[in-house]
Coordinates of C-alpha atoms in Angstrom, one line a residue:
X1 CA 27.5 -16.0 14.3
X2 CA 24.0 -15.6 12.5
X3 CA 23.6 -15.5 8.5
X4 CA 21.4 -12.5 7.1
X5 CA 19.2 -15.5 4.6
X6 CA 16.3 -12.4 3.7
X7 CA 18.5 -11.9 0.2
X8 CA 18.1 -14.8 -0.4
X9 CA 14.9 -16.1 0.4
X10 CA 14.1 -12.9 -1.8
X11 CA 15.3 -14.2 -4.3
X12 CA 14.4 -17.5 -4.3
X13 CA 10.8 -15.9 -4.1
X14 CA 11.4 -13.8 -7.5
X15 CA 13.2 -16.4 -8.9
X16 CA 9.3 -18.3 -8.0
X17 CA 7.6 -15.7 -9.5
X18 CA 9.0 -15.2 -12.8
X19 CA 8.5 -19.0 -12.8
X20 CA 4.2 -18.5 -12.2
X21 CA 4.2 -15.7 -14.7
X22 CA 6.5 -16.9 -17.4
X23 CA 3.7 -19.9 -17.1
X24 CA 1.0 -18.4 -17.0
X25 CA 2.3 -16.2 -20.4
X26 CA 2.6 -19.7 -21.7
X27 CA -0.8 -21.4 -21.0
X28 CA -2.2 -17.4 -21.7
X29 CA -0.7 -17.8 -25.2
X30 CA -1.4 -21.2 -25.8
X31 CA -4.8 -21.1 -25.0
X32 CA -5.5 -17.9 -27.4
X33 CA -3.9 -20.4 -30.4
X34 CA -6.1 -22.8 -29.7
X35 CA -8.9 -20.3 -30.0
X36 CA -8.1 -18.6 -33.1
X37 CA -7.1 -22.8 -34.7
X38 CA -10.6 -23.6 -33.7
X39 CA -12.4 -20.1 -35.1
X40 CA -10.5 -20.7 -38.4
X41 CA -11.1 -24.4 -38.6
X42 CA -14.9 -24.2 -38.2
X43 CA -15.4 -21.5 -41.1
X44 CA -12.5 -23.3 -42.9
X45 CA -15.5 -23.9 -45.9
X46 CA -16.1 -20.5 -45.9
X47 CA -14.5 -19.3 -49.3
X48 CA -14.7 -16.5 -52.2
X49 CA -16.0 -16.8 -55.8
X50 CA -12.3 -17.8 -56.4
X51 CA -12.3 -20.9 -54.5
X52 CA -10.0 -18.7 -51.7
X53 CA -10.9 -19.1 -47.5
X54 CA -12.5 -15.8 -46.3
X55 CA -11.3 -16.8 -43.0
X56 CA -7.1 -17.0 -42.7
X57 CA -4.2 -16.8 -40.1
X58 CA -2.6 -13.0 -40.2
X59 CA 0.4 -13.2 -37.5
X60 CA 0.2 -11.4 -34.5
X61 CA -1.3 -7.9 -32.9
X62 CA 0.9 -5.8 -31.1
X63 CA 2.1 -6.9 -27.6
X64 CA 0.3 -6.0 -24.5
X65 CA 0.4 -6.5 -20.7
X66 CA -2.3 -8.5 -19.2
X67 CA -2.6 -8.3 -15.3
X68 CA -3.4 -11.8 -14.0
X69 CA -3.1 -13.1 -10.6
X70 CA 0.5 -14.4 -11.3
X71 CA 1.1 -11.1 -12.1
X72 CA 1.5 -8.8 -15.0
X73 CA 2.7 -10.6 -18.4
X74 CA 2.8 -9.6 -21.7
X75 CA 1.1 -11.7 -24.7
X76 CA 1.2 -11.5 -28.8
X77 CA -2.3 -12.0 -29.1
X78 CA -2.9 -13.9 -32.5
X79 CA -4.5 -12.2 -35.5
X80 CA -7.7 -13.3 -37.4
X81 CA -7.9 -11.9 -41.3
X82 CA -11.9 -12.2 -41.1
X83 CA -12.2 -11.1 -44.7
X84 CA -16.9 -12.1 -44.8
X85 CA -19.4 -9.4 -44.8
X86 CA -22.8 -9.5 -42.1
X87 CA -25.6 -9.1 -44.5
X88 CA -27.6 -7.2 -42.0
X89 CA -25.1 -4.3 -41.7
X90 CA -22.7 -4.7 -44.9
X91 CA -19.7 -4.5 -42.6
X92 CA -16.6 -6.2 -42.2
X93 CA -17.2 -10.0 -39.7
X94 CA -14.5 -9.5 -37.1
X95 CA -13.3 -12.5 -34.6
X96 CA -13.2 -11.2 -31.0
X97 CA -11.9 -13.5 -28.6
X98 CA -13.4 -15.0 -26.0
X99 CA -10.5 -15.1 -23.9
X100 CA -8.8 -11.8 -24.1
X101 CA -11.4 -9.5 -25.8
X102 CA -9.4 -6.7 -27.4
X103 CA -10.2 -4.5 -24.5
X104 CA -9.5 -6.7 -21.9
X105 CA -6.1 -5.4 -18.9
X106 CA -7.2 -8.2 -16.6
X107 CA -7.5 -12.0 -16.7
X108 CA -11.4 -12.9 -16.3
X109 CA -13.3 -13.7 -13.9
X110 CA -13.3 -16.8 -11.8
X111 CA -17.2 -16.7 -12.4
X112 CA -16.7 -16.2 -15.9
X113 CA -13.9 -19.1 -16.7
X114 CA -15.3 -22.0 -14.7
X115 CA -18.8 -22.2 -17.0
X116 CA -16.5 -22.5 -20.1
X117 CA -14.5 -25.0 -18.1
X118 CA -18.2 -27.3 -17.6
X119 CA -19.7 -26.9 -21.3
X120 CA -16.1 -28.5 -22.7
X121 CA -16.5 -31.3 -20.2
X122 CA -14.9 -30.8 -17.6
X123 CA -16.1 -31.6 -13.7
X124 CA -15.7 -29.7 -11.0
X125 CA -13.0 -31.5 -10.2
X126 CA -10.9 -31.0 -12.9
X127 CA -11.3 -27.2 -12.3
X128 CA -8.6 -26.7 -10.1
X129 CA -5.9 -28.2 -11.2
X130 CA -7.2 -25.9 -15.0
X131 CA -7.1 -22.8 -13.0
X132 CA -4.3 -23.3 -11.2
X133 CA -2.2 -23.7 -14.3
X134 CA -3.9 -20.2 -15.9
X135 CA -3.9 -18.4 -13.0
X136 CA -0.7 -19.2 -10.9
X137 CA -2.5 -19.9 -7.3
X138 CA -5.4 -21.6 -6.2
X139 CA -5.9 -19.7 -3.2
X140 CA -9.3 -20.1 -2.2
X141 CA -9.8 -22.4 -4.3
X142 CA -10.7 -25.9 -3.9
X143 CA -13.3 -28.5 -5.2
X144 CA -16.2 -28.3 -2.8
X145 CA -15.7 -24.2 -3.1
X146 CA -16.3 -25.2 -7.2
X147 CA -19.5 -27.5 -6.0
X148 CA -20.6 -24.6 -3.9
X149 CA -20.4 -21.8 -6.7
X150 CA -21.9 -24.0 -9.0
X151 CA -24.8 -24.7 -6.8
X152 CA -25.2 -20.9 -6.5
X153 CA -25.4 -20.5 -10.4
X154 CA -28.3 -23.4 -10.7
X155 CA -30.0 -21.3 -7.6
X156 CA -29.2 -18.3 -9.6
X157 CA -30.9 -19.6 -12.7
X158 CA -33.9 -21.0 -10.7
X159 CA -34.6 -18.0 -9.3
X160 CA -34.4 -15.9 -13.1
X161 CA -36.4 -17.6 -14.0
X162 CA -39.4 -17.7 -11.7
X163 CA -39.4 -13.8 -11.4
X164 CA -42.1 -11.5 -12.0
X165 CA -42.2 -10.3 -14.5
X166 CA -44.9 -8.0 -14.3
X167 CA -42.9 -4.3 -13.0
X168 CA -40.6 -5.1 -16.9
X169 CA -41.8 -4.0 -20.1
X170 CA -40.3 -5.5 -23.0
X171 CA -41.2 -3.4 -26.3
X172 CA -39.2 -6.1 -28.6
X173 CA -37.7 -9.1 -28.1
X174 CA -35.6 -11.7 -29.8
X175 CA -36.3 -15.6 -29.8
X176 CA -33.5 -17.9 -31.0
X177 CA -32.9 -21.7 -30.2
X178 CA -29.8 -22.4 -29.7
X179 CA -28.1 -25.6 -30.1
X180 CA -24.4 -25.6 -28.6
X181 CA -23.6 -29.0 -29.0
X182 CA -23.2 -28.6 -24.8
X183 CA -23.8 -31.3 -21.9
X184 CA -28.2 -31.9 -22.7
X185 CA -30.0 -35.1 -21.5
X186 CA -31.4 -34.7 -24.5
X187 CA -28.7 -34.9 -27.8
X188 CA -31.5 -32.8 -29.9
X189 CA -32.5 -30.3 -26.9
X190 CA -31.7 -26.8 -28.1
X191 CA -31.5 -23.7 -25.4
X192 CA -34.4 -21.8 -26.2
X193 CA -33.4 -18.1 -25.6
X194 CA -35.4 -14.6 -25.5
X195 CA -34.1 -11.2 -25.2
X196 CA -35.8 -8.2 -25.2
X197 CA -35.6 -4.7 -25.0
X198 CA -37.4 -2.5 -22.0
X199 CA -39.1 1.0 -22.5
X200 CA -35.6 3.0 -21.8
X201 CA -33.7 1.0 -25.2
X202 CA -31.5 -0.9 -22.9
X203 CA -31.7 -5.3 -23.2
X204 CA -32.1 -7.8 -21.5
X205 CA -31.8 -11.7 -21.1
X206 CA -35.4 -12.5 -20.4
X207 CA -35.3 -16.0 -20.4
X208 CA -32.9 -19.5 -21.2
X209 CA -34.4 -23.0 -21.2
X210 CA -34.3 -25.8 -23.0
X211 CA -36.4 -27.2 -25.4
X212 CA -37.0 -30.6 -27.6
X213 CA -36.1 -29.5 -31.3
X214 CA -37.4 -26.2 -30.9
X215 CA -40.9 -27.2 -30.4
X216 CA -44.0 -25.1 -30.3
X217 CA -44.8 -26.8 -27.7
X218 CA -41.7 -26.1 -26.5
X219 CA -42.2 -22.3 -27.0
X220 CA -45.0 -21.7 -25.2
X221 CA -44.4 -23.4 -22.8
X222 CA -41.9 -20.7 -22.4
X223 CA -44.5 -17.5 -23.0
X224 CA -46.9 -19.2 -20.9
X225 CA -44.6 -19.7 -18.1
X226 CA -43.4 -15.6 -18.6
X227 CA -47.3 -14.8 -19.1
X228 CA -48.2 -16.2 -16.3
X229 CA -45.5 -14.4 -14.3
X230 CA -46.6 -11.0 -15.4
X231 CA -45.1 -10.2 -19.1
X232 CA -46.8 -8.0 -21.4
X233 CA -46.5 -9.0 -25.0
X234 CA -44.3 -7.6 -26.6
X235 CA -45.0 -4.8 -30.3
X236 CA -42.6 -7.3 -31.9
X237 CA -41.0 -10.1 -31.7
X238 CA -38.2 -11.1 -33.9
X239 CA -36.8 -14.7 -34.8
X240 CA -36.3 -17.2 -37.3
X241 CA -38.6 -18.4 -40.3
X242 CA -38.3 -22.1 -39.4
X243 CA -39.0 -22.0 -35.6
X244 CA -41.8 -23.1 -34.0
X245 CA -41.5 -20.1 -31.8
X246 CA -44.3 -18.1 -34.2
X247 CA -46.6 -21.1 -33.6
X248 CA -46.3 -20.1 -30.0
X249 CA -46.7 -16.0 -29.7
X250 CA -50.3 -16.6 -31.8
X251 CA -51.3 -18.3 -29.0
X252 CA -49.9 -16.6 -25.8
X253 CA -49.3 -13.3 -27.1
X254 CA -52.1 -12.7 -30.2
X255 CA -51.6 -9.3 -31.1
X256 CA -47.3 -8.9 -30.7
X257 CA -46.0 -8.3 -34.8
X258 CA -43.8 -10.8 -36.7
X259 CA -40.7 -9.8 -37.6
X260 CA -38.5 -12.9 -39.8
X261 CA -34.5 -12.2 -39.6
X262 CA -32.7 -11.5 -42.4
X263 CA -29.9 -14.1 -41.9
X264 CA -31.9 -16.7 -41.2
X265 CA -33.5 -16.3 -44.2
X266 CA -30.6 -15.3 -47.0
X267 CA -28.8 -18.5 -45.4
X268 CA -32.0 -20.5 -46.3
X269 CA -32.3 -18.7 -49.6
X270 CA -28.9 -18.9 -50.4
X271 CA -29.4 -22.8 -49.5
X272 CA -31.6 -23.2 -52.4
X273 CA -29.1 -21.8 -55.6
X274 CA -26.5 -23.2 -57.5
X275 CA -23.3 -21.3 -56.3
X276 CA -22.9 -19.0 -59.7
X277 CA -25.7 -17.7 -58.6
X278 CA -25.3 -17.1 -55.0
X279 CA -23.5 -13.8 -54.8
X280 CA -25.6 -11.8 -57.3
X281 CA -28.5 -12.9 -54.9
X282 CA -27.3 -12.4 -52.0
X283 CA -26.5 -8.4 -53.4
X284 CA -30.2 -8.4 -54.5
X285 CA -31.6 -9.6 -50.9
X286 CA -29.2 -7.2 -49.1
X287 CA -30.8 -4.3 -51.6
X288 CA -34.0 -5.9 -50.2
X289 CA -33.2 -5.6 -46.8
X290 CA -31.1 -2.0 -46.5
X291 CA -32.8 0.0 -48.8
X292 CA -34.9 3.4 -47.7
X293 CA -38.7 2.8 -47.0
X294 CA -40.7 -0.2 -47.0
X295 CA -41.9 1.3 -50.5
X296 CA -38.5 0.6 -52.1
X297 CA -38.4 -2.6 -50.0
X298 CA -41.8 -3.7 -52.1
X299 CA -39.9 -3.2 -55.3
X300 CA -37.4 -4.5 -54.5
X301 CA -39.2 -8.3 -53.6
X302 CA -40.8 -7.9 -57.5
X303 CA -37.4 -7.4 -58.6
X304 CA -35.7 -10.4 -56.7
X305 CA -38.8 -12.8 -58.1
X306 CA -39.1 -11.4 -61.7
X307 CA -34.9 -12.0 -61.6
X308 CA -34.9 -15.9 -60.1
X309 CA -38.6 -17.5 -59.7
X310 CA -38.4 -18.9 -63.2
X311 CA -35.1 -21.5 -62.2
X312 CA -36.0 -21.1 -58.8
X313 CA -39.4 -20.7 -57.3
X314 CA -38.1 -22.6 -54.2
X315 CA -35.8 -19.8 -53.3
X316 CA -38.3 -16.9 -53.7
X317 CA -40.9 -18.2 -52.1
X318 CA -38.8 -18.1 -48.9
X319 CA -39.2 -14.4 -49.7
X320 CA -42.7 -14.1 -51.4
X321 CA -44.6 -16.8 -48.8
X322 CA -43.2 -13.9 -45.8
X323 CA -42.4 -10.7 -47.5
X324 CA -45.2 -8.9 -44.8
X325 CA -42.9 -10.8 -41.7
X326 CA -39.5 -9.8 -43.4
X327 CA -40.3 -5.9 -43.9
X328 CA -42.2 -4.8 -40.5
X329 CA -39.8 -3.8 -39.4
X330 CA -39.5 -0.9 -41.6
X331 CA -42.8 0.6 -39.7
X332 CA -40.7 1.0 -37.0
X333 CA -37.8 3.7 -36.1
X334 CA -35.1 4.1 -38.9
X335 CA -32.7 4.3 -35.9
X336 CA -34.0 1.2 -34.8
X337 CA -33.7 -1.4 -38.1
X338 CA -30.6 -2.5 -37.4
X339 CA -31.0 -4.3 -34.3
X340 CA -34.5 -5.7 -35.6
X341 CA -33.6 -7.2 -39.2
X342 CA -31.9 -9.9 -37.3
X343 CA -31.4 -11.6 -34.4
X344 CA -28.2 -10.6 -34.0
X345 CA -28.2 -10.1 -30.4
X346 CA -28.6 -13.5 -29.8
X347 CA -26.4 -14.6 -32.2
X348 CA -23.5 -12.7 -31.3
X349 CA -24.0 -13.8 -28.0
X350 CA -23.8 -17.4 -28.3
X351 CA -21.5 -17.3 -31.3
X352 CA -17.9 -17.9 -29.5
X353 CA -19.8 -20.4 -27.1
X354 CA -21.0 -21.9 -29.9
X355 CA -17.4 -22.4 -31.9
X356 CA -15.5 -23.2 -28.4
X357 CA -18.1 -26.1 -27.2
X358 CA -17.2 -29.6 -27.8
X359 CA -19.5 -33.0 -27.3
X360 CA -18.3 -34.0 -24.4
X361 CA -18.4 -38.4 -23.5
X362 CA -22.0 -38.6 -21.8
X363 CA -24.4 -35.5 -20.9
X364 CA -24.7 -34.2 -17.8
X365 CA -26.5 -33.0 -15.5
X366 CA -30.0 -30.8 -17.7
X367 CA -29.5 -28.0 -14.8
X368 CA -25.6 -27.7 -14.3
X369 CA -25.4 -27.1 -18.3
X370 CA -28.8 -24.9 -18.6
X371 CA -27.1 -23.0 -14.7
X372 CA -23.2 -22.6 -16.5
X373 CA -25.3 -21.4 -19.7
X374 CA -27.6 -18.9 -17.7
X375 CA -24.3 -17.6 -16.2
X376 CA -22.3 -16.8 -20.0
X377 CA -24.9 -15.1 -21.1
X378 CA -25.5 -12.9 -17.5
X379 CA -22.0 -12.2 -17.6
X380 CA -22.0 -11.2 -21.1
X381 CA -25.3 -9.3 -20.5
X382 CA -22.9 -6.6 -18.8
X383 CA -21.3 -5.5 -21.6
X384 CA -24.6 -5.1 -24.5
X385 CA -25.6 -1.9 -25.7
X386 CA -28.6 0.3 -25.2
X387 CA -30.6 0.2 -28.9
X388 CA -29.8 3.5 -31.2
X389 CA -32.4 6.5 -30.1
X390 CA -33.4 4.5 -27.0
X391 CA -36.2 7.3 -26.4
X392 CA -37.8 6.2 -29.4
X393 CA -38.6 2.9 -27.5
X394 CA -41.4 4.4 -25.2
X395 CA -43.1 5.7 -28.3
X396 CA -43.0 2.5 -30.0
X397 CA -45.2 0.9 -26.9
X398 CA -46.9 4.4 -26.7
X399 CA -48.1 3.1 -30.1
X400 CA -46.5 6.2 -31.6
X401 CA -46.4 5.8 -36.0
X402 CA -44.0 6.1 -38.0
X403 CA -43.9 6.4 -41.6
X404 CA -40.5 5.8 -43.3
X405 CA -39.2 5.6 -40.3
X406 CA -39.7 8.8 -38.8
X407 CA -43.0 10.0 -36.4
X408 CA -45.1 10.9 -38.0
X409 CA -48.8 12.3 -36.7
X410 CA -49.2 13.3 -32.7
X411 CA -46.8 12.1 -30.1
X412 CA -48.6 9.9 -27.8
X413 CA -48.4 10.4 -23.9
X414 CA -46.0 8.1 -23.1
X415 CA -46.7 5.7 -19.1
X416 CA -44.2 7.2 -16.5

């Protein structure tokens, strides 16, 4: 007599699937908890005037269902109460999970997970067991497969760095040197990043490479390479005042105007002041860069100098010496001011990566590390939004004049 084992087999399979889903749920929950803990620990010194921490844990969000390779799992993401204020926009800062963004209803793509694993210090041989725990399966994965993927990403980064730029017009660019404490061969190396705004208003990664100490020589090499490949001089470049970028920009693209990042500048100014004077100084600096036009901003600079020059001349010089470069954005469309005041497009892209990378024992391959960073930015690029009033970007390139943020004079012809 033949026994029907099919119900028993189905029951065992159902039980196995349940175990895998529970493992995936616990893995995801643990990763989210570790991510939030790292974020809060990193910002533990951020405190208000009464000494209370500005970034604290605040329970959990409502449960939501996430589709993973192991099936649908329910997870309660930890919640963070971040009371800090973005000096550029005046809005509250928010914690955004790199593992599980607010809109995500599916587990992250392997193309986004592997670069993070590498930057955390995992070797290609460690990827498969790590992903097996997270995804519940190793189907289609092996150390050889992962190695081939990373080789493809290295080739992709090389192709990206050698592409023709003569057909792409970047009207605005943001530049910054990002220190990620990742697997670069030189301990003092930084990742040099440049993001641009095309004439249609879309943001795009222009270049990503490494450079020793963010030196002017490193930046000049990057900019000369871009110019050699046909890059046109941007109308405006935004960056930190301490960068070697500005000397290099003057050599390679001398017609490009300079805009100093207000977030970096505010930090440099506040560092020169005692804690008791910092809250009022921050408010005064925000009044300068958020006022209605350049004339009012110039008067606010004078007021700041009058109030602080007697006791804190070093802090005041950081504003008055670069006043022209700090207020340059006022000569452009008002809708673009929020984008041009800071290097936020770069900072926000690398913020979650910077908080989650750790120093590893021994440096890894330079080319592999850069390929991983490139892949992370390339993935983030899909979520970048165009600048406000994108139709005005082409007018900026065409030489249109703007007064108090509004178009003044005749409208120039825009190149097709």
